C-alpha positions in Angstrom: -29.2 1.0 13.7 -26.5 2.9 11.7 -23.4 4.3 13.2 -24.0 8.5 13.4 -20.8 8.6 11.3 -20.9 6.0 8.8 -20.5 8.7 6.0 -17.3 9.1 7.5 -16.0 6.3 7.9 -17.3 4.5 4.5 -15.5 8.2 2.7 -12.3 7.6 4.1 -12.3 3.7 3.5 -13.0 4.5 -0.5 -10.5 7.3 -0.3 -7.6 4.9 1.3 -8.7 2.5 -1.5 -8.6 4.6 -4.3 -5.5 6.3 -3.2 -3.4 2.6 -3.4 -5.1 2.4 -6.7 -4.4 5.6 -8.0 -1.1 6.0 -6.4 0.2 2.2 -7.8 -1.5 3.4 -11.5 1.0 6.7 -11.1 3.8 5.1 -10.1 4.1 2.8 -12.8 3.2 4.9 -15.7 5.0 7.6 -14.0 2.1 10.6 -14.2 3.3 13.4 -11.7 -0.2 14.8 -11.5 -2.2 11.7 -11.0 0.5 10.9 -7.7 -0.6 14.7 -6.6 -4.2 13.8 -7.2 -3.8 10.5 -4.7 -2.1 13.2 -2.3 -5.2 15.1 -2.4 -7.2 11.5 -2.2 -5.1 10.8 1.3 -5.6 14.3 2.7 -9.2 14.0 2.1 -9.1 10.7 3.9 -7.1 11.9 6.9 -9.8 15.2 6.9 -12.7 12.4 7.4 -10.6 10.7 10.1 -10.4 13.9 12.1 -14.0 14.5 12.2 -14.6 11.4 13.7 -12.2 11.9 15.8 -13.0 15.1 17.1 -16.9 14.2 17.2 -16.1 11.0 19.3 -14.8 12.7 22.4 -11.5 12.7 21.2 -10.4 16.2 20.2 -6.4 16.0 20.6 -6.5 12.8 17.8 -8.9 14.8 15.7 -7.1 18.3 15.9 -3.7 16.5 15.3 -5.1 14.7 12.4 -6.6 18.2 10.5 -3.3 19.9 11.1 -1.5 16.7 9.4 -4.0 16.6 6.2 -4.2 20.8 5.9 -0.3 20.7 5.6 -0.7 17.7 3.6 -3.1 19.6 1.0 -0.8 22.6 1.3 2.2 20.7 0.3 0.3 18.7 -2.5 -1.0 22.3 -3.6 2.8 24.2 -3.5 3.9 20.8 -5.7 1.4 21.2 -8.5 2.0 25.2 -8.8 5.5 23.8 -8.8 4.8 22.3 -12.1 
């Protein structure tokens, strides 16, 4: 039988991946939007976390965890109409 939330979790494994991928690829060719693109990668990963979190009986973990990746995606967003 399948976890109820293996979406989830399997989401914000590929996310975490990618984002090391992307994010090493970024760093050394030095691309400023494909480092805000793993930004947006990491927030989507910490938005998964927090709904397993907050559907798992623990709602403190999951609210603190949406409140980290919304400011995360609002940051990432401010940076790239920065550009």
């Amino acid at each position: 039988m399948r976890h109820p939330y293996e979406k989830f979790i399997r989401l914000e494994l590929i996310t975490l991946v990618l984002v090391v991928i992307i994010g090493l690829i970024s760093i050394f060719q030095g691309i400023l939007i494909i480092m805000l693109f793993s930004l947006y990668l990491l927030a989507i990963s910490i938005f998964c976390e927090a709904i397993i979190a907050m559907n798992t009986h623990n709602t403190a973990e999951g609210a603190k965890q949406f409140v980290k990746a919304t400011m995360l995606m609002l940051v990432t967003t401010i940076l790239l109409f920065q550009l």
